[in-house]
Coordinates of C-alpha atoms and ligand atoms in Angstrom, one line a residue:
M1 CA -25.8 -103.5 -43.5
L2 CA -23.4 -103.3 -46.1
L3 CA -19.5 -102.9 -44.8
T4 CA -18.2 -100.8 -47.8
R5 CA -14.6 -98.9 -47.8
Q6 CA -16.6 -95.9 -46.9
R7 CA -18.2 -97.3 -43.8
R8 CA -14.9 -98.9 -42.7
R9 CA -13.2 -95.3 -42.8
A10 CA -16.3 -94.0 -41.0
V11 CA -15.6 -96.8 -38.1
I12 CA -11.9 -95.7 -37.9
A13 CA -12.7 -92.1 -37.4
G14 CA -15.1 -93.1 -34.5
V15 CA -12.3 -94.8 -32.9
V16 CA -10.2 -92.1 -32.5
T17 CA -12.5 -90.4 -30.4
V18 CA -13.4 -93.2 -28.2
A19 CA -9.8 -93.8 -27.8
T20 CA -9.2 -90.2 -26.8
A21 CA -11.8 -90.1 -24.4
A22 CA -10.8 -93.6 -22.9
L23 CA -6.9 -92.0 -22.4
G24 CA -8.4 -88.8 -21.1
L25 CA -10.0 -90.8 -18.3
G26 CA -6.9 -93.0 -17.7
L27 CA -8.8 -96.2 -18.3
S28 CA -6.1 -97.8 -20.2
T29 CA -2.3 -98.0 -19.0
Q30 CA -1.5 -101.2 -21.8
F31 CA -3.5 -99.8 -24.3
A32 CA -5.1 -103.1 -24.2
S33 CA -9.0 -102.9 -24.8
A34 CA -11.7 -105.3 -23.0
Q35 CA -12.6 -106.9 -26.0
T36 CA -12.9 -110.4 -25.9
T37 CA -13.7 -111.5 -29.4
L38 CA -11.3 -111.0 -32.7
R39 CA -14.0 -108.8 -34.3
G40 CA -14.6 -106.7 -31.1
A41 CA -11.0 -105.7 -30.9
A42 CA -10.6 -105.5 -34.5
D43 CA -13.7 -102.9 -35.3
D44 CA -12.1 -100.9 -32.4
I45 CA -9.1 -100.2 -34.3
G46 CA -11.0 -100.5 -37.7
I47 CA -9.3 -103.1 -39.3
D48 CA -10.9 -106.4 -40.9
I49 CA -10.4 -109.8 -39.5
G50 CA -11.6 -112.0 -42.0
V51 CA -12.0 -115.7 -42.5
A52 CA -12.5 -118.3 -45.4
V53 CA -15.7 -119.7 -45.3
N54 CA -16.8 -123.2 -46.5
D55 CA -20.0 -123.5 -48.1
S56 CA -21.0 -126.6 -47.1
L57 CA -20.4 -126.1 -43.4
L58 CA -22.2 -122.7 -43.8
Q59 CA -25.3 -124.7 -44.7
N60 CA -25.0 -127.4 -42.5
N61 CA -23.3 -126.4 -39.0
Q62 CA -24.7 -124.2 -36.8
A63 CA -22.0 -124.0 -34.5
Y64 CA -19.8 -123.2 -37.4
R65 CA -22.0 -120.2 -38.1
E66 CA -22.0 -119.1 -34.8
L67 CA -18.1 -119.2 -34.5
V68 CA -17.8 -117.2 -37.7
A69 CA -20.3 -114.7 -36.7
R70 CA -19.0 -114.0 -33.2
E71 CA -15.2 -113.7 -34.2
F72 CA -14.9 -112.4 -37.6
N73 CA -16.2 -109.3 -39.3
S74 CA -15.4 -110.2 -42.7
V75 CA -15.7 -113.0 -45.1
T76 CA -14.2 -114.7 -48.1
A77 CA -15.7 -117.6 -50.3
E78 CA -13.0 -120.2 -49.8
N79 CA -14.5 -121.7 -53.2
V80 CA -18.0 -120.4 -54.5
M81 CA -16.8 -117.4 -55.9
K82 CA -14.6 -118.8 -58.3
M83 CA -15.2 -119.0 -61.9
E84 CA -16.0 -123.0 -61.9
S85 CA -18.4 -122.5 -59.5
V86 CA -19.9 -119.1 -60.6
Q87 CA -19.9 -120.0 -64.6
P88 CA -19.7 -123.6 -64.9
S89 CA -21.0 -123.5 -68.5
Q90 CA -20.4 -120.6 -70.8
G91 CA -22.7 -118.1 -70.1
Q92 CA -24.8 -119.9 -67.1
F93 CA -24.1 -118.0 -64.0
N94 CA -24.8 -119.8 -60.5
F95 CA -24.7 -117.1 -58.1
A96 CA -26.6 -119.1 -55.1
P97 CA -24.1 -120.2 -53.3
G98 CA -22.3 -116.9 -53.4
D99 CA -25.6 -115.0 -52.4
R100 CA -25.7 -117.3 -49.4
L101 CA -22.4 -116.0 -47.9
V102 CA -23.8 -112.5 -48.9
N103 CA -26.8 -112.8 -46.9
F104 CA -24.8 -114.4 -44.0
A105 CA -22.3 -111.8 -44.2
Q106 CA -25.2 -109.0 -44.0
Q107 CA -27.0 -110.6 -41.2
N108 CA -24.1 -110.6 -39.2
D109 CA -22.8 -107.3 -40.1
M110 CA -19.6 -108.5 -42.1
S111 CA -18.2 -107.2 -45.2
V112 CA -17.4 -109.6 -48.2
Y113 CA -14.4 -109.8 -49.8
G114 CA -14.4 -111.4 -53.2
H115 CA -12.2 -114.3 -54.3
T116 CA -11.5 -114.3 -57.4
L117 CA -12.4 -113.4 -60.9
V118 CA -9.2 -114.6 -63.0
W119 CA -7.4 -117.7 -61.9
H120 CA -5.6 -120.4 -63.5
S121 CA -7.3 -123.1 -61.1
Q122 CA -10.6 -123.8 -60.5
S123 CA -11.4 -122.4 -63.9
P124 CA -14.3 -124.4 -65.9
D125 CA -13.0 -126.7 -68.9
W126 CA -14.9 -124.6 -71.6
V127 CA -12.7 -121.3 -70.6
E128 CA -9.5 -123.1 -70.6
N129 CA -10.5 -124.3 -74.3
L130 CA -10.7 -120.8 -75.4
S131 CA -7.9 -118.1 -76.9
G132 CA -7.5 -114.8 -78.6
T133 CA -10.4 -112.6 -78.8
A134 CA -12.8 -115.4 -77.6
L135 CA -10.8 -115.7 -74.3
R136 CA -10.4 -111.9 -73.9
Q137 CA -14.3 -111.7 -74.3
A138 CA -15.3 -114.5 -72.0
M139 CA -12.8 -113.2 -69.2
E140 CA -14.4 -109.8 -69.5
N141 CA -17.7 -110.9 -69.6
H142 CA -17.0 -112.8 -66.7
I143 CA -15.5 -110.0 -64.5
T144 CA -18.4 -107.8 -65.7
T145 CA -21.3 -110.0 -65.1
T146 CA -20.3 -111.3 -61.7
M147 CA -18.8 -107.9 -60.2
N148 CA -22.4 -106.3 -61.4
H149 CA -24.2 -108.9 -59.4
W150 CA -22.7 -108.1 -56.4
E151 CA -22.1 -104.4 -56.6
G152 CA -22.6 -103.0 -53.4
D153 CA -22.4 -105.9 -51.4
I154 CA -18.5 -107.2 -52.2
F155 CA -16.5 -104.3 -51.3
A156 CA -13.3 -105.6 -53.1
W157 CA -11.8 -108.5 -55.4
D158 CA -9.1 -110.3 -56.1
V159 CA -9.3 -109.6 -59.9
V160 CA -6.4 -111.7 -60.8
N161 CA -5.0 -114.3 -58.7
E162 CA -1.6 -115.9 -58.6
V163 CA -0.6 -114.5 -62.0
V164 CA 3.5 -114.6 -61.3
G165 CA 4.7 -118.3 -61.3
D166 CA 7.4 -119.5 -59.0
N167 CA 10.2 -119.4 -61.5
N168 CA 12.0 -116.3 -61.0
G169 CA 9.2 -113.9 -61.0
Q170 CA 8.1 -114.9 -64.5
L171 CA 4.3 -114.7 -65.4
R172 CA 2.6 -117.7 -64.3
D173 CA 2.5 -119.7 -68.1
S174 CA -1.4 -120.5 -67.6
F175 CA -4.0 -120.9 -70.1
W176 CA -4.6 -117.3 -69.8
L177 CA -1.3 -115.9 -70.6
Q178 CA -0.8 -118.2 -73.6
G179 CA -4.3 -117.5 -74.8
M180 CA -4.2 -113.5 -74.8
G181 CA -0.4 -112.4 -74.2
E182 CA 0.5 -110.7 -70.8
N183 CA -2.0 -107.7 -71.5
Y184 CA -4.7 -109.8 -70.1
I185 CA -3.8 -108.7 -66.6
R186 CA -4.6 -104.9 -67.3
W187 CA -7.7 -106.2 -69.4
A188 CA -8.9 -108.0 -66.3
F189 CA -8.4 -104.8 -64.2
E190 CA -10.1 -102.3 -66.7
A191 CA -13.2 -104.6 -67.1
A192 CA -13.2 -104.8 -63.1
R193 CA -12.9 -100.9 -62.9
A194 CA -15.9 -100.3 -65.3
A195 CA -17.9 -103.1 -63.6
D196 CA -17.9 -101.7 -60.2
P197 CA -16.1 -98.4 -59.7
N198 CA -16.5 -98.5 -55.9
A199 CA -14.7 -102.0 -55.4
D200 CA -11.1 -102.2 -54.4
L201 CA -9.3 -104.1 -57.1
Y202 CA -6.5 -106.3 -55.9
M203 CA -3.9 -108.8 -57.1
N204 CA -3.1 -111.9 -54.5
D205 CA -0.5 -114.4 -54.3
Y206 CA 1.4 -116.8 -52.0
S207 CA 5.1 -116.8 -51.4
I208 CA 5.2 -112.9 -51.9
D209 CA 5.1 -112.3 -48.5
G210 CA 8.8 -111.4 -48.3
V211 CA 11.1 -109.7 -50.7
N212 CA 11.9 -111.9 -53.2
A213 CA 12.1 -112.3 -56.9
K214 CA 8.2 -113.1 -57.3
S215 CA 7.2 -109.9 -55.1
D216 CA 9.8 -107.7 -57.0
R217 CA 7.9 -109.0 -60.3
Y218 CA 4.7 -107.9 -58.5
Y219 CA 6.0 -104.6 -57.3
Q220 CA 6.6 -103.7 -61.2
I221 CA 3.1 -104.7 -61.9
A222 CA 1.6 -102.7 -59.4
Q223 CA 3.4 -99.8 -60.4
D224 CA 2.0 -100.0 -63.8
L225 CA -1.4 -100.6 -62.8
V226 CA -1.3 -97.6 -60.3
A227 CA -0.1 -95.4 -62.9
R228 CA -3.4 -96.3 -64.8
D229 CA -5.6 -95.9 -61.9
L230 CA -6.4 -99.5 -62.0
L231 CA -5.1 -100.8 -58.5
D232 CA -6.4 -100.5 -55.2
G233 CA -4.8 -103.5 -53.1
M234 CA -2.2 -106.0 -52.7
G235 CA -3.1 -109.2 -51.3
F236 CA -0.5 -111.4 -49.6
Q237 CA -1.8 -115.2 -48.6
A238 CA 0.8 -115.8 -46.0
H239 CA 0.4 -119.9 -46.3
L240 CA 3.1 -119.9 -43.7
I241 CA 5.2 -122.7 -42.5
L242 CA 5.8 -122.6 -38.8
G243 CA 8.5 -120.5 -37.6
Q244 CA 9.0 -118.9 -40.9
V245 CA 7.3 -115.5 -40.9
P246 CA 9.8 -113.7 -43.6
G247 CA 11.7 -111.1 -41.7
T248 CA 11.1 -108.9 -44.7
M249 CA 7.3 -109.0 -44.6
E250 CA 6.7 -105.7 -43.1
Q251 CA 9.3 -104.0 -45.4
N252 CA 7.9 -105.5 -48.2
L253 CA 4.0 -104.7 -47.3
Q254 CA 5.3 -101.1 -46.5
R255 CA 6.7 -100.9 -50.0
F256 CA 3.3 -101.6 -51.8
A257 CA 1.6 -99.6 -49.2
D258 CA 4.1 -96.6 -50.1
L259 CA 2.7 -97.1 -54.0
G260 CA -0.7 -95.8 -52.5
L261 CA -2.2 -99.2 -52.3
K262 CA -4.1 -101.0 -49.4
V263 CA -2.2 -104.1 -48.4
R264 CA -4.2 -107.1 -46.7
I265 CA -3.4 -110.4 -45.6
T266 CA -5.7 -112.6 -47.5
E267 CA -5.0 -116.1 -46.8
L268 CA -3.4 -116.7 -43.7
D269 CA -2.3 -120.1 -42.1
V270 CA 0.8 -121.2 -40.5
R271 CA 1.2 -125.1 -40.8
I272 CA 3.1 -127.6 -38.3
Q273 CA 4.3 -130.9 -39.0
M274 CA 1.9 -133.6 -37.6
P275 CA 1.5 -134.1 -34.5
A276 CA 1.7 -130.5 -33.3
S277 CA 3.4 -130.0 -29.5
Q278 CA 2.5 -127.7 -27.3
Q279 CA 5.9 -125.9 -27.8
E280 CA 4.7 -125.7 -31.6
L281 CA 1.4 -124.2 -30.7
E282 CA 2.8 -121.6 -28.7
Q283 CA 5.5 -120.8 -31.6
Q284 CA 2.7 -120.7 -33.8
A285 CA 0.9 -118.0 -31.8
Q286 CA 3.8 -116.0 -32.1
D287 CA 3.9 -116.4 -35.9
F288 CA 0.1 -115.5 -36.2
Q289 CA 0.9 -112.5 -33.6
R290 CA 3.6 -111.1 -35.7
V291 CA 1.6 -111.5 -39.1
V292 CA -1.3 -109.5 -37.5
E293 CA 1.2 -106.9 -36.2
I294 CA 2.8 -106.6 -39.2
C295 CA -0.7 -105.1 -40.6
T296 CA -1.6 -103.0 -37.5
N297 CA 1.8 -101.5 -38.1
I298 CA 0.8 -100.3 -41.5
A299 CA -1.7 -97.7 -41.6
D300 CA -3.0 -98.8 -45.2
C301 CA -3.3 -102.4 -44.2
S302 CA -7.0 -103.0 -44.6
G303 CA -6.8 -106.5 -42.6
V304 CA -5.9 -109.9 -41.9
T305 CA -7.9 -112.9 -43.2
V306 CA -7.3 -116.4 -42.2
W307 CA -8.2 -119.2 -44.5
G308 CA -10.3 -121.5 -42.7
V309 CA -12.0 -121.5 -39.3
R310 CA -11.0 -124.9 -37.4
D311 CA -7.9 -127.1 -38.4
G312 CA -10.0 -129.7 -39.6
D313 CA -11.4 -127.2 -41.9
S314 CA -8.2 -126.5 -43.8
W315 CA -6.9 -127.2 -47.2
V316 CA -3.4 -128.1 -45.5
P317 CA -3.7 -131.7 -44.8
D318 CA -4.7 -132.6 -48.4
V319 CA -1.7 -130.9 -50.5
F320 CA 0.8 -130.7 -47.8
E321 CA 1.3 -134.4 -46.4
G322 CA 2.2 -134.7 -42.6
Y323 CA 1.1 -131.1 -42.0
G324 CA -1.8 -129.5 -40.6
A325 CA -3.3 -127.8 -37.4
P326 CA -2.7 -124.2 -39.4
L327 CA -5.5 -122.4 -37.7
L328 CA -7.2 -120.4 -34.8
F329 CA -9.5 -123.2 -33.5
N330 CA -9.4 -127.0 -32.9
D331 CA -11.7 -129.2 -34.1
N332 CA -13.6 -128.7 -30.9
N333 CA -14.6 -124.9 -31.8
Q334 CA -12.0 -124.0 -29.3
P335 CA -9.6 -121.3 -29.5
K336 CA -5.9 -122.3 -29.6
P337 CA -2.8 -120.1 -28.3
A338 CA -2.7 -118.6 -31.7
Y339 CA -6.3 -117.3 -31.1
H340 CA -5.1 -115.4 -27.7
A341 CA -2.1 -114.2 -29.5
V342 CA -4.5 -112.5 -32.6
L343 CA -6.6 -111.2 -29.9
E344 CA -3.9 -109.4 -28.0
A345 CA -2.5 -108.3 -31.0
L346 CA -5.6 -106.7 -32.2
G347 CA -5.6 -105.0 -28.7
G348 CA -8.3 -107.1 -27.4
D349 CA -7.8 -109.0 -23.9
G350 CA -5.9 -112.2 -24.9
G351 CA -6.9 -113.8 -21.8
P352 CA -8.0 -117.5 -21.8
T353 CA -11.5 -118.5 -22.5
T354 CA -11.4 -121.9 -21.9
P355 CA -8.4 -122.7 -20.0
P356 CA -7.6 -126.6 -20.5
T357 CA -8.2 -128.9 -17.9
S358 CA -5.8 -131.2 -19.2
D359 CA -2.4 -131.7 -20.6
P360 CA -0.1 -129.1 -18.4
V361 CA 2.8 -127.4 -20.0
T362 CA 5.1 -127.5 -16.9
T363 CA 5.2 -128.3 -13.7
T364 CA 7.8 -127.9 -10.9
P365 CA 9.2 -131.0 -9.2
P366 CA 7.9 -130.8 -5.7
P367 CA 10.5 -130.5 -2.9
T368 CA 10.6 -132.9 -0.3
G369 CA 10.8 -133.6 3.3
S370 CA 8.9 -130.2 4.6
G371 CA 5.6 -129.8 6.2
C372 CA 3.8 -129.0 3.0
T373 CA 4.9 -129.3 -0.6
A374 CA 3.5 -126.8 -3.5
T375 CA 3.8 -127.1 -6.9
L376 CA 2.8 -124.6 -9.9
T377 CA 1.6 -125.4 -13.3
V378 CA 1.4 -123.2 -16.3
Q379 CA -2.2 -124.3 -17.3
S380 CA -2.9 -121.9 -20.4
P381 CA -0.3 -119.3 -21.5
W382 CA -0.9 -116.7 -24.0
N383 CA 2.1 -114.1 -25.4
T384 CA 1.6 -112.0 -22.5
G385 CA 0.0 -113.5 -20.0
A386 CA -1.0 -116.9 -18.6
T387 CA -3.1 -118.8 -16.2
Y388 CA -1.2 -120.9 -13.5
A389 CA -2.8 -123.6 -11.2
G390 CA -1.0 -124.3 -7.9
T391 CA -1.5 -127.2 -5.3
V392 CA -0.5 -127.3 -1.7
K393 CA -0.2 -131.0 -0.2
A394 CA 0.3 -131.4 3.4
N395 CA 2.8 -133.9 4.8
Q396 CA 1.6 -133.6 8.1
S397 CA -1.3 -132.1 9.5
L398 CA -1.7 -128.2 9.1
S399 CA -3.9 -125.4 10.5
G400 CA -2.5 -123.1 7.6
W401 CA 0.0 -122.6 5.1
T402 CA 2.4 -120.1 3.2
V403 CA 3.9 -120.6 0.0
T404 CA 6.4 -117.9 -1.5
W405 CA 8.7 -117.9 -4.5
T406 CA 10.0 -115.0 -6.8
W407 CA 9.3 -114.0 -10.6
P408 CA 12.8 -114.5 -12.6
G409 CA 11.3 -111.6 -15.1
S410 CA 8.6 -109.6 -16.0
E411 CA 5.7 -111.8 -14.5
R412 CA 3.2 -110.3 -12.0
I413 CA 0.1 -111.7 -10.5
S414 CA -2.9 -110.0 -12.2
N415 CA -5.6 -111.7 -10.1
A416 CA -5.6 -114.7 -7.9
W417 CA -8.3 -117.2 -6.3
S418 CA -7.8 -119.4 -3.2
I419 CA -5.0 -117.6 -2.1
Q420 CA -4.1 -114.2 -0.2
G421 CA -1.4 -111.9 0.9
T422 CA 1.6 -110.1 -0.9
L423 CA 0.8 -111.1 -4.4
S424 CA 1.5 -108.6 -7.1
G425 CA 5.2 -107.8 -6.8
A426 CA 8.2 -110.0 -7.7
T427 CA 8.4 -111.8 -4.7
V428 CA 4.7 -113.6 -3.7
T429 CA 4.2 -114.3 -0.5
A430 CA 0.7 -116.2 -0.4
S431 CA -1.4 -118.0 2.5
N432 CA -4.5 -120.0 2.4
V433 CA -7.7 -118.4 2.4
G434 CA -10.3 -119.3 5.2
Y435 CA -11.8 -122.7 3.5
N436 CA -8.0 -124.1 2.3
G437 CA -6.0 -123.7 5.5
T438 CA -6.7 -126.9 7.5
L439 CA -5.3 -130.0 6.0
S440 CA -4.8 -133.5 7.2
A441 CA -1.3 -135.3 6.5
G442 CA -1.5 -136.4 3.1
Q443 CA -4.5 -133.8 1.8
S444 CA -4.0 -131.5 -0.7
T445 CA -5.6 -128.4 -2.0
S446 CA -5.6 -126.0 -5.0
F447 CA -5.4 -122.2 -5.7
G448 CA -4.8 -120.3 -9.0
F449 CA -3.9 -117.2 -10.5
N450 CA -3.6 -115.2 -13.7
I451 CA -0.3 -113.3 -14.4
T452 CA 0.9 -110.5 -17.1
K453 CA 4.1 -110.9 -18.5
P454 CA 4.6 -107.7 -20.9
D455 CA 8.0 -108.7 -22.5
G456 CA 6.2 -111.7 -23.9
S457 CA 8.8 -114.2 -22.8
T458 CA 8.1 -117.9 -22.0
A459 CA 5.7 -118.6 -18.8
S460 CA 8.1 -119.8 -16.2
V461 CA 7.8 -122.0 -13.4
P462 CA 9.4 -120.6 -10.3
T463 CA 10.4 -123.0 -7.4
V464 CA 7.9 -122.7 -4.6
T465 CA 8.6 -122.9 -0.7
C466 CA 5.8 -124.1 1.4
T467 CA 5.6 -123.3 5.0
P468 CA 3.2 -124.5 7.7
A469 CA 1.7 -121.7 9.5
Ligands
G2I501 O1 -4.9 -123.8 -52.4 C1 -4.8 -122.7 -51.2 C2 -5.6 -121.4 -51.3 C3 -4.1 -120.9 -52.5 N1 -4.7 -119.4 -52.8 C4 -5.9 -119.3 -53.4 C5 -7.1 -120.0 -52.8 O2 -8.4 -120.4 -53.6 C6 -6.8 -121.6 -52.7 O3 -7.8 -122.1 -51.8 C7 -8.1 -123.4 -52.2 C8 -9.3 -124.0 -51.0 O4 -8.9 -123.6 -49.7 C9 -9.3 -125.4 -51.3 O5 -10.7 -125.8 -50.4 O6 -8.4 -123.9 -53.1 C10 -8.3 -125.2 -53.5 C11 -8.1 -125.5 -54.9 O7 -7.0 -124.8 -55.4 C12 -9.5 -125.8 -53.0 O8 -9.4 -126.9 -53.0 C13 -10.5 -127.9 -53.8 C14 -10.3 -129.4 -53.9 O9 -9.1 -129.1 -54.1 C15 -11.2 -129.9 -54.7 O10 -11.2 -131.1 -54.6 C16 -12.6 -129.5 -54.2 O11 -13.6 -130.0 -55.3 O12 -11.8 -127.3 -53.4 C17 -12.6 -128.1 -54.1 C18 -14.2 -127.3 -53.8 O13 -14.4 -127.9 -52.6

């Protein structure tokens, strides 16, 4: 099934009804849906959660395909729709790899975002050697032929990519600019509009996520193209560094939306200096969450696309030496803290899908000298919750035990196993259940629970008192 602009709007309309019904029944107090996949949650709120797809992994790696299809409702070709891939020799088009992605997307009910028609990088040599009218004709022919081929399959295109340089907002001094002059941008959009009037036409770039000279220049170009009805959206790549979501990002996207444009986060990743610590992975989760929230805060944000699936798939280590781990999944296809944070930001249930079995974050030092000692360990934190493991160790033989502690902040137990008692308030008084009360000296037993912490604070580790029954 094709996911066009029109269909997405219909999806949004459907969601309003469902959400209203749910509220009427009093089903939701925290407005979190029970969705446990990114795409389930994103579908509920009518936006795209996309991913850049690597063609050779798509062909050869079943686990990769399953992960993409399970978690994302939109795809972008990481490389195979670029000009050097689509038209390696003049007039000879190779659509097969792109078709493979389009077929995969249609089989899995995903939309396809087109990347990209006019870019200074990954262009074939033959086109770089043209100029003047010959270059213009080649550009227009590439746009027309490519968009016609995927008309109805690709709902939006990065018509031009990275056309502003990093030097004070000047146009990038590319072979396109040198060969045609600055009108080439408008000519590209005119060709694109004519080729597929139903596709959304975007500009796209990096380092324009906040308000700065480069995004200011895009704002000017956008005003001109909007006045000519040639532009529908602005793509913000958001290749970010840990802890550096620009403070002006929401304001920046909003000013483009206020021009009547859609906005989209098109290539999100958050790179970390390696090796990444647990604390850095938590910071990364917050960064991802913030970016997704910026999109959900803006009515005309069409979605968020992450630039790759697993950390090992990313372009980052090849280009930024010493940096890595920028994505939502690790190389065992397991979700990272950032995944849970994105799921929550989309309104889904960010709870852990695979609590880690090792590498605990924090452990309380056990008090000594009493009949029993107890510890709490944060096993798997996410932004507004965490899973804890508890242990009770008998220092003498016991026929039962009680552990108590007080949460310092908004933490509250939502569900627990292998304990019972007064669990849900700020002060917890929990006792053994039937099977784990009798312990001989030196023996240990375990229990566990999940908490919610609506204020997003760090999961704390309170001091636990253990008392024999
Ligand atoms: O550079 C990151 C992204 C910046 N915005 C535009 C995106 O299109 C760009 O994507 C990256 C791909 O993720 C990389 O996979 O673009 C790179 C090229 O500029 C891609 O890298 C290239 C490698 O450098 C080549 O060695 C390789 O042959 O991918 C090629 C095809 O696999």
